[in-house]
Tab-separated table of C-alpha atoms in Angstrom:
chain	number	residue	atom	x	y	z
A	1	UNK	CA	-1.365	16.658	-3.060
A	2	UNK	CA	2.447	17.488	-2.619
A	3	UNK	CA	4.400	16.316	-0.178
A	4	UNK	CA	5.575	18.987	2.712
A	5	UNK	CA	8.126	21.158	1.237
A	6	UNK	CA	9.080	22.261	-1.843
A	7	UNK	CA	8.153	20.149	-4.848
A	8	UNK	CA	6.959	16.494	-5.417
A	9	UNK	CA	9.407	14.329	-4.426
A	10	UNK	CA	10.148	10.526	-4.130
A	11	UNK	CA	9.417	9.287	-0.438
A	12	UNK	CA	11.802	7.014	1.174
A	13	UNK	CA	10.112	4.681	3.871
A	14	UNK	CA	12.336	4.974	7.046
A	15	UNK	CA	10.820	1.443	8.584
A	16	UNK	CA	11.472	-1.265	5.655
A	17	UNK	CA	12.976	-0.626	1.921
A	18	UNK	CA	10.606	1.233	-0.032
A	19	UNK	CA	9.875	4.193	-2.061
A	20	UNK	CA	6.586	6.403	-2.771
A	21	UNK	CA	6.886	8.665	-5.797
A	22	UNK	CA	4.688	11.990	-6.637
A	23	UNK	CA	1.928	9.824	-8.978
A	24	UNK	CA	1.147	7.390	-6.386
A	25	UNK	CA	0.703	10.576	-3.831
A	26	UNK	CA	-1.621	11.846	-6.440
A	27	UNK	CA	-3.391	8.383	-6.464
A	28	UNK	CA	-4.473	8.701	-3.549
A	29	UNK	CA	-6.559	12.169	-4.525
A	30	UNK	CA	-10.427	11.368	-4.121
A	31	UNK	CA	-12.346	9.572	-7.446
A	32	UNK	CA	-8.207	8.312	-8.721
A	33	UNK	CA	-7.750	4.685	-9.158
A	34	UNK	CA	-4.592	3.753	-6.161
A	35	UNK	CA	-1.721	2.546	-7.555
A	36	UNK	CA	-0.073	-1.043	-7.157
A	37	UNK	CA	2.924	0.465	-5.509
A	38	UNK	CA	0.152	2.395	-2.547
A	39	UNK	CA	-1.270	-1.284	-1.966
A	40	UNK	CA	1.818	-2.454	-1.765
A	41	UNK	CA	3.200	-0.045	0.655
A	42	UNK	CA	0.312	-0.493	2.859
A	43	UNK	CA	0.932	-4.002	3.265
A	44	UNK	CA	4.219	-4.092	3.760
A	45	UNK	CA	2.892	-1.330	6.708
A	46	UNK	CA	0.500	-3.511	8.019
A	47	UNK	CA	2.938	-6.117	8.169
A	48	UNK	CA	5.534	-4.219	9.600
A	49	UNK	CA	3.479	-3.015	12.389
A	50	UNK	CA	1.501	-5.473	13.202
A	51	UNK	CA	3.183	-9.076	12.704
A	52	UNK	CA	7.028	-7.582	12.092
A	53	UNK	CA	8.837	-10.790	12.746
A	54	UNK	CA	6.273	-13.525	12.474
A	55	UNK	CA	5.579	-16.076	9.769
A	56	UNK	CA	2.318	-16.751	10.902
A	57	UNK	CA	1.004	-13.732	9.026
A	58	UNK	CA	1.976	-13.251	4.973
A	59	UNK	CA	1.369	-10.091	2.939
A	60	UNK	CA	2.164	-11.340	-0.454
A	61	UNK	CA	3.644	-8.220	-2.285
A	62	UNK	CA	1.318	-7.349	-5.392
A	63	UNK	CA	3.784	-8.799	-8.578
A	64	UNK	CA	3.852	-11.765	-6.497
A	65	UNK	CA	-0.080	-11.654	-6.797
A	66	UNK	CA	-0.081	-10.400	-10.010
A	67	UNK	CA	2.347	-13.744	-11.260
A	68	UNK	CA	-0.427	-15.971	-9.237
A	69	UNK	CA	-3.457	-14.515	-11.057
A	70	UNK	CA	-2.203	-14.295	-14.759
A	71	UNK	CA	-0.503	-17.446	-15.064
A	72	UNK	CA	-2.749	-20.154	-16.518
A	73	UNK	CA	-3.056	-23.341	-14.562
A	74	UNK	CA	-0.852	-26.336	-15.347
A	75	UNK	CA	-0.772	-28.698	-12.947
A	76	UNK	CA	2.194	-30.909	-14.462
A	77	UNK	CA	5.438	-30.834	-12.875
A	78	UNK	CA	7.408	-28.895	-15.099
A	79	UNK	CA	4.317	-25.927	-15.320
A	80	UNK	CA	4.644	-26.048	-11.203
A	81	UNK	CA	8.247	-25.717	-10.992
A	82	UNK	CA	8.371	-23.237	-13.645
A	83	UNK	CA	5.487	-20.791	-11.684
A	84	UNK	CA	6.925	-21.745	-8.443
A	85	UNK	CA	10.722	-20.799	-9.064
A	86	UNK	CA	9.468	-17.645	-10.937
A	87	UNK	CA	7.253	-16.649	-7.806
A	88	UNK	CA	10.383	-17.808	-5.629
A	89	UNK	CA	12.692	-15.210	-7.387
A	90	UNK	CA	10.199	-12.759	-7.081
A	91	UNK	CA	10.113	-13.304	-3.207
A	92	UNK	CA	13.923	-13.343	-2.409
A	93	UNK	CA	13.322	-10.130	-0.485
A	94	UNK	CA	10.015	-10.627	1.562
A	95	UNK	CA	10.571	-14.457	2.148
A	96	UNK	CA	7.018	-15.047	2.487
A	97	UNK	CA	6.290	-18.135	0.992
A	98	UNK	CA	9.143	-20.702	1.290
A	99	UNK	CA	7.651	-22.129	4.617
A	100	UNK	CA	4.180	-22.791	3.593
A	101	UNK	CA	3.144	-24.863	6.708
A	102	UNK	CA	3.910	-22.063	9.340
A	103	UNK	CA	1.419	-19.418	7.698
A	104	UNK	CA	-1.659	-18.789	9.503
A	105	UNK	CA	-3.628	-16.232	7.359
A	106	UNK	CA	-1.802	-14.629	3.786
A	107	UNK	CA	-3.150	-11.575	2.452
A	108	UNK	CA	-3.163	-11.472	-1.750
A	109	UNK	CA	-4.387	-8.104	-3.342
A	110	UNK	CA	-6.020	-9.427	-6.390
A	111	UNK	CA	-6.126	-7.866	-9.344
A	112	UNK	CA	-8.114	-9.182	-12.756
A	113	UNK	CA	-10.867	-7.752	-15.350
A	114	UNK	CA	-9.860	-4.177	-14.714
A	115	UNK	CA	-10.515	-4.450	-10.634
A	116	UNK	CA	-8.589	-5.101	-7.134
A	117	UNK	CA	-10.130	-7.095	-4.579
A	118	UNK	CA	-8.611	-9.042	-1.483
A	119	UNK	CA	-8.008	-12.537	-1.545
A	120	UNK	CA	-7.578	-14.065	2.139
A	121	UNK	CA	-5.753	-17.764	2.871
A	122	UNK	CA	-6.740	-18.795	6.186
A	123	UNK	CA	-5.187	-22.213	8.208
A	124	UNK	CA	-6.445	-22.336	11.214
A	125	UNK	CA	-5.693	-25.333	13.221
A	126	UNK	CA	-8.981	-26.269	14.439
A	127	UNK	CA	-9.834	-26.483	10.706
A	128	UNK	CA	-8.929	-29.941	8.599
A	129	UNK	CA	-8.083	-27.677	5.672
A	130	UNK	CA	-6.922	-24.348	4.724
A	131	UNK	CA	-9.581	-21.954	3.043
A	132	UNK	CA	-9.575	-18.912	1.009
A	133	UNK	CA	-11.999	-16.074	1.682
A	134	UNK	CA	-12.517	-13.732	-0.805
A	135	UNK	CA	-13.347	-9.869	-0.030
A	136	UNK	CA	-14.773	-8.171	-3.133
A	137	UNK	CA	-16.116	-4.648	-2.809
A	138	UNK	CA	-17.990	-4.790	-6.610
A	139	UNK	CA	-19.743	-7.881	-6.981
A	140	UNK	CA	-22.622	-6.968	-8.846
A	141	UNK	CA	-20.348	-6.284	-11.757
A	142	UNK	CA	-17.492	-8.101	-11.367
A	143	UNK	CA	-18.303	-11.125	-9.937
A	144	UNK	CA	-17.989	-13.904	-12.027
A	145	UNK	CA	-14.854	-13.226	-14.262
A	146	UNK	CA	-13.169	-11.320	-11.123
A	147	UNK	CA	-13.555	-14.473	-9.085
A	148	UNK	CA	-12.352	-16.839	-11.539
A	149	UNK	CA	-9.043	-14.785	-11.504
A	150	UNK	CA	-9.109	-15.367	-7.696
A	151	UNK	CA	-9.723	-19.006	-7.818
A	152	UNK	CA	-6.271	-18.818	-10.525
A	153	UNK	CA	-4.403	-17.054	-7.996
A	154	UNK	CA	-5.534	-19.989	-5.099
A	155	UNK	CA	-4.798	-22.838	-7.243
A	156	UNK	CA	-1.398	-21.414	-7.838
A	157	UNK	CA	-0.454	-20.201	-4.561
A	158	UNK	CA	-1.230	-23.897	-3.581
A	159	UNK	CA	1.182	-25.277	-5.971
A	160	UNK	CA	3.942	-23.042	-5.007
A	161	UNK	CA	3.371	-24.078	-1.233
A	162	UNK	CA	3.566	-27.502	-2.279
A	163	UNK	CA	6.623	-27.039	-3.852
A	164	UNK	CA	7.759	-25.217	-1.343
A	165	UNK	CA	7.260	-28.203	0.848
A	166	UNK	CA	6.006	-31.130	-0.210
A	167	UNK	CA	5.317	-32.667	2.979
A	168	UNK	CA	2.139	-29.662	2.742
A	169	UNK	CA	-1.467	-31.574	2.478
A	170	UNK	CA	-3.268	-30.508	-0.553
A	171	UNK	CA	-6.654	-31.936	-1.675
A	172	UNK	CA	-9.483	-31.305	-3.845
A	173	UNK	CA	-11.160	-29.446	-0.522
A	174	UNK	CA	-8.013	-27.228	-0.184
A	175	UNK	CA	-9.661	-24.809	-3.396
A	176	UNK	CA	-12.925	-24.061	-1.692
A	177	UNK	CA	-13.351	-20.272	-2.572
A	178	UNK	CA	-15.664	-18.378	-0.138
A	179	UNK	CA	-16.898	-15.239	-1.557
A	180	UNK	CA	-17.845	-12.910	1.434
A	181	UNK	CA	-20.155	-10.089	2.436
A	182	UNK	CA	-18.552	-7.198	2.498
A	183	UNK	CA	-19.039	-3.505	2.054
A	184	UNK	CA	-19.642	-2.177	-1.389
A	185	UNK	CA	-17.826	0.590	-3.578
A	186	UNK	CA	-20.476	3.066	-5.094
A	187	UNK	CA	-18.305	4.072	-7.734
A	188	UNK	CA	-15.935	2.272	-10.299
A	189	UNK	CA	-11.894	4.255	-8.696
A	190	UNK	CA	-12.188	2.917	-5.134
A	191	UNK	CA	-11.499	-0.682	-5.214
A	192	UNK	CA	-8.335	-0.386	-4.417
A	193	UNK	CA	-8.712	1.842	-1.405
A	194	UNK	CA	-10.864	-0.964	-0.560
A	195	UNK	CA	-8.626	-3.648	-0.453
A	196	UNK	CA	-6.592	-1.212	1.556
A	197	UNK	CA	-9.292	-0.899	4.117
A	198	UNK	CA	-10.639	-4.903	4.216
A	199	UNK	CA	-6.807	-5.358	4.950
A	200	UNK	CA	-6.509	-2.936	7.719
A	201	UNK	CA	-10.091	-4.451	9.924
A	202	UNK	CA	-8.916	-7.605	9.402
A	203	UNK	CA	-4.936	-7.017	10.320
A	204	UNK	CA	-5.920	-4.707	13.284
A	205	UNK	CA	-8.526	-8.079	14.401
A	206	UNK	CA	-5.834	-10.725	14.428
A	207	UNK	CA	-3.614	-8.274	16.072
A	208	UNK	CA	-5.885	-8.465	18.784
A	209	UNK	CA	-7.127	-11.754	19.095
A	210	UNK	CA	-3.121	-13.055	18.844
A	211	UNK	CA	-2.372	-10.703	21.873
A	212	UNK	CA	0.412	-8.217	19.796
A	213	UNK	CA	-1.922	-4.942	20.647
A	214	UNK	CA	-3.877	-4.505	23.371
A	215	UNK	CA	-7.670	-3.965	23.700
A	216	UNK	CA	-8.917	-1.909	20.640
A	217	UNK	CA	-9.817	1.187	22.365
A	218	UNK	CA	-6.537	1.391	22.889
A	219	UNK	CA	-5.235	0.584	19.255
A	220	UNK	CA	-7.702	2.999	17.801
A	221	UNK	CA	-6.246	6.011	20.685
A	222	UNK	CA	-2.747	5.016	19.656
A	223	UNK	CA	-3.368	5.345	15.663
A	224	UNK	CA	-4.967	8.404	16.152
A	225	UNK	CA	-2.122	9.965	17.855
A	226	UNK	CA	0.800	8.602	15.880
A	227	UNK	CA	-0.892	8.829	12.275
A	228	UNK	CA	-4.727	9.519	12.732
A	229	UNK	CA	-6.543	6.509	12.209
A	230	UNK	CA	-9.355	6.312	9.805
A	231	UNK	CA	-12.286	7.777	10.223
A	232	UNK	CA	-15.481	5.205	10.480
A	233	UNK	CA	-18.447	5.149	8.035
A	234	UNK	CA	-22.340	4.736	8.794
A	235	UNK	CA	-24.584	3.695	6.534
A	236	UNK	CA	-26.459	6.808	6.313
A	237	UNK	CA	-23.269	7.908	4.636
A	238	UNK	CA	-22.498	7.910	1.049
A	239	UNK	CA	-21.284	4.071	0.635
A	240	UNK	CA	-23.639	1.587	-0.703
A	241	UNK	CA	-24.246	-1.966	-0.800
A	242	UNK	CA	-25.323	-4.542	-2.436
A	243	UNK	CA	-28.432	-6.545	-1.314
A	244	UNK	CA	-27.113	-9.435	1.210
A	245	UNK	CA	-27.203	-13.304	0.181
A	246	UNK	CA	-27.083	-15.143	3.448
A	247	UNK	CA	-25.710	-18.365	1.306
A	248	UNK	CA	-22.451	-16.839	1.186
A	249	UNK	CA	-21.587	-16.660	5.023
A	250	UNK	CA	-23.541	-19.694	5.789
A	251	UNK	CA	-20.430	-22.118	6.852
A	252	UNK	CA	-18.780	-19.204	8.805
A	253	UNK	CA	-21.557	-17.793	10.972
A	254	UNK	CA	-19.678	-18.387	14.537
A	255	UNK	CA	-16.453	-16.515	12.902
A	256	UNK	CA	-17.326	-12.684	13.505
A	257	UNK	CA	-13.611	-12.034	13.324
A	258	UNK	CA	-13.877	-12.497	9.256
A	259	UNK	CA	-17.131	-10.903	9.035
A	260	UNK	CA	-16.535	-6.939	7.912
A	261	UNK	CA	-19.936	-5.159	8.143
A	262	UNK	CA	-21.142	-1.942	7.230
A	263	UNK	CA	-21.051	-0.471	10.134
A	264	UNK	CA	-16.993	-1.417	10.274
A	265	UNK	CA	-16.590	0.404	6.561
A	266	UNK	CA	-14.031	3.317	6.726
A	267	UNK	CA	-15.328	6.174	4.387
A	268	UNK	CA	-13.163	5.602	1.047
A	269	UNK	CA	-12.193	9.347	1.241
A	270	UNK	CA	-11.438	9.029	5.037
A	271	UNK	CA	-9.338	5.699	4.128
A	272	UNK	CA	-7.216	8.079	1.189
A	273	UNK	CA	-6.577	9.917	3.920
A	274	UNK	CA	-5.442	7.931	6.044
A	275	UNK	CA	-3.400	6.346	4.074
A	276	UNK	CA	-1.535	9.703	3.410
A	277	UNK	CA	-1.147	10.293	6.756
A	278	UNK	CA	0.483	6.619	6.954
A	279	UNK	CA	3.090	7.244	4.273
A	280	UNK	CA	3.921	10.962	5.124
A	281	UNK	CA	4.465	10.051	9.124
A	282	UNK	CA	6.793	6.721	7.899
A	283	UNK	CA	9.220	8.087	5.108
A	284	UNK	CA	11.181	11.395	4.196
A	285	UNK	CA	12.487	12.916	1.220
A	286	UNK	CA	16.464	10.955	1.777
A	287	UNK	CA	16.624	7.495	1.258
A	288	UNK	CA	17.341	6.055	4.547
A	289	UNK	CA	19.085	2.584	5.871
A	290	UNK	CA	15.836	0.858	6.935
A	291	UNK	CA	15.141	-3.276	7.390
A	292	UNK	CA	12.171	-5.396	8.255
């Protein structure tokens, strides 16, 4: 799809420092994998409009992720320092991991074995240690080598907080991995628009629940009029899902917040859309002075 106007053209975001070219607009055509720089735009979005200001909530930009997941674990001093100034140079501009202890929840888009999924660090305070939930929209096929690349990008994003600060309590405990329920891609291009869309029910939640929007009637009325909000899916649509394995939730049955259903899937097609919509009502074809 090209942009309004003449031809394709690089889009300048007008909110925050970014900039959507013509091949990640075609990305985002149904059946075409989404590219890094999409997920990474949406994020920043999310961020942006729902937790602009706060260090509570962390979208960690996709070569951060990237740097997490593919370097190989070495847990002596010089292997931390050297992954933890590397992922510190990389972060100069977002600043989202220098003060480890103030993050609430940090959103990682992983991305391993030829597949995205979302990678979730919660620290809640009524909680003795932090958690990571992980939000995988293929596991039948994927499961087991795409969640060992998740666990890499954990252990690592621990040692850079505890670099970071080394007052930060890590332990054995702090790796416990919980894969979760979730809805299910029915094809092998949409796992990224997935990510997209696990990232958006759970940003729009916590939104809520930390009192920055009000009441999501209200949320869902004002996306819809400022860049049309996603359409829902039912699960007499077209997505399918793998057969449910109550073992998975069992130690997080009282928190509905981090449950996504099917009934809360967005239609991956509705969610490209959407998405569109997103970048085309936040940039313009001139690069513009914009800052977080």
């Amino acid at each position: 799809m090209a942009s309004p106007g003449s031809g394709p053209q690089f889009l300048h975001c007008r909110r925050f420092p970014f900039t959507i070219s013509p091949s990640d607009i075609e990305a985002l055509q149904p059946n075409e994998w989404v590219t890094d720089d999409v997920i990474d735009f949406y994020f920043r979005y999310l961020k942006h409009k729902y937790f602009r200001g706060s260090k509570k909530y962390v979208y960690v930009p996709v070569n951060i992720a990237n740097l997490l997941t593919e370097r190989p674990i070495d847990s002596s001093s010089k292997g931390i320092a050297d992954l933890a100034g590397d992922a510190n140079a990389l972060d100069m501009e977002t600043q989202c991991l220098r003060k480890p202890r103030a993050i609430r929840v940090a959103f990682l888009p992983i991305f391993g074995d030829g597949h995205w999924s979302l990678l979730v660090y919660r620290n809640q305070r009524h909680r003795p240690l932090p958690e990571f939930l992980h939000f995988n929209s293929y596991l039948g096929s994927t499961r087991e080598n795409h969640t060992l690349c998740a666990r890499t990008a954990l252990i690592n994003l621990l040692y850079v907080f505890r670099f970071n600060d080394p007052n930060m309590t890590i332990s054995k405990e702090s790796y416990r991995l919980v894969v979760k329920n979730c809805p299910q891609q029915s094809n092998g291009n949409d796992c990224g628009v997935f990510v997209c869309m696990y990232a958006y029910i759970l940003s729009a939640r916590l939104a809520k629940e930390d009192g920055r929007e009000s009441p999501l009637h209200s949320l869902m009325r004002r996306l819809s009029a400022i860049t049309a909000s996603p359409p829902l899916g039912r699960l007499s649509d077209t997505l399918t899902f793998t057969a449910k394995n109550p073992q998975k939730d069992q130690t997080d049955q009282d928190d509905l917040a981090w449950k996504i259903k099917d009934k809360d899937a967005i239609m991956p097609d509705g969610m490209r859309e959407y998405l569109l919509k997103v970048i085309y009502s936040t940039t313009s074809t001139r690069a513009a002075s914009a800052s977080l």
